[in-house]
Amino acid sequence: MADALEIVNLRKHYPGFTLRDISLRVPEGYVMGLIGPNGAGKTTIMRLIMNLTRRDGGEIRVFGLDLLEHEVPVKARIGFVYDEPCFPEDVTLENIKRAVSRFYPTWDEDVFGRLARTFELPLKKWFKRLSHGTKMKFALALALAHHADFILMDEPTSGLDPVFRREFLMHLRELLQDERRAILFSTHITTDLERIADFVTFVRSGELVFSAARDEIQDHWGIVKGERNLLNGDLRSLLIGARESAYGAEALTSNAREVRRRLGAAVVVEQARLEDIMLFMERGGPHA
């Protein structure tokens, strides 16, 4: 299985924040979700992939090519969708498209026209007259019209209504019918990833918590519920973000099988959703 993206020990330091040794890989034909609380480092990773800021260490390879050595051909294969598309406000979509298309030798006017019809884009309207959802559709059409093989999206569904978010995600999944394509999708809306992501990377405070297949995450991570003495003894080393109440205790674990093996019917271990993992990690424990 070839990789669309491979990141190894990526590092970047800013005053007050450091991205530390992030490693992940996105295979061709798959969707990787990138999650984490605000300020975790998601946008920094996106900017480093696009070479919009210089990394302090580590490697980034897109389709096997080092980004620093092959920036022009690599970027020609990337479609980048920002959380808030930035185009001239007082220009029509048609004119923006005409300007953008000149940067891509692989631009396909037929593909753009088909997407414009599918997304019902008002090409004669000024950009500033569009709703946020229509701006996102336009940005995605531009990203795909030059036959991008790797789609990079930073919070693309933020601020969209639930109906359009569902349609948007369905369209992304349809893109992967071409198994050469891949998607890296940064978001804090974890339910979106539970619908389409094959892999999930979780970063927190600039550090990697995990990067794994979604099925593997579902198998290993769980919410443990039991009596208050659940928090005592050796088991505590397997628990994260424990909370007690008058009725018992609950905590997150990254080793649900071991908890079940040790305690059996004495506890209930429920499957943890991505949102649960983020919540409990915020309560306690910097690492998985």
mmCIF file of C-alpha atoms in Angstrom, residues 111-121 137 167 171 174:
data_model
loop_
_atom_site.group_PDB
_atom_site.id
_atom_site.type_symbol
_atom_site.label_atom_id
_atom_site.label_comp_id
_atom_site.label_asym_id
_atom_site.label_seq_id
_atom_site.Cartn_x
_atom_site.Cartn_y
_atom_site.Cartn_z
ATOM 1 C CA VAL A 111 -14.286 18.747 -14.477
ATOM 2 C CA PHE A 112 -14.795 22.215 -13.032
ATOM 3 C CA GLY A 113 -17.948 22.727 -15.088
ATOM 4 C CA ARG A 114 -19.390 19.423 -13.893
ATOM 5 C CA LEU A 115 -18.619 20.240 -10.252
ATOM 6 C CA ALA A 116 -20.029 23.755 -10.651
ATOM 7 C CA ARG A 117 -23.310 22.248 -11.858
ATOM 8 C CA THR A 118 -23.323 19.586 -9.132
ATOM 9 C CA PHE A 119 -22.667 22.179 -6.414
ATOM 10 C CA GLU A 120 -25.009 24.721 -8.063
ATOM 11 C CA LEU A 121 -22.324 27.402 -7.985
ATOM 12 C CA LYS A 137 -18.194 24.144 -2.405
ATOM 13 C CA GLU A 167 -23.689 15.928 1.583
ATOM 14 C CA HIS A 171 -18.941 13.707 -1.919
ATOM 15 C CA GLU A 174 -17.059 9.388 -3.646
#
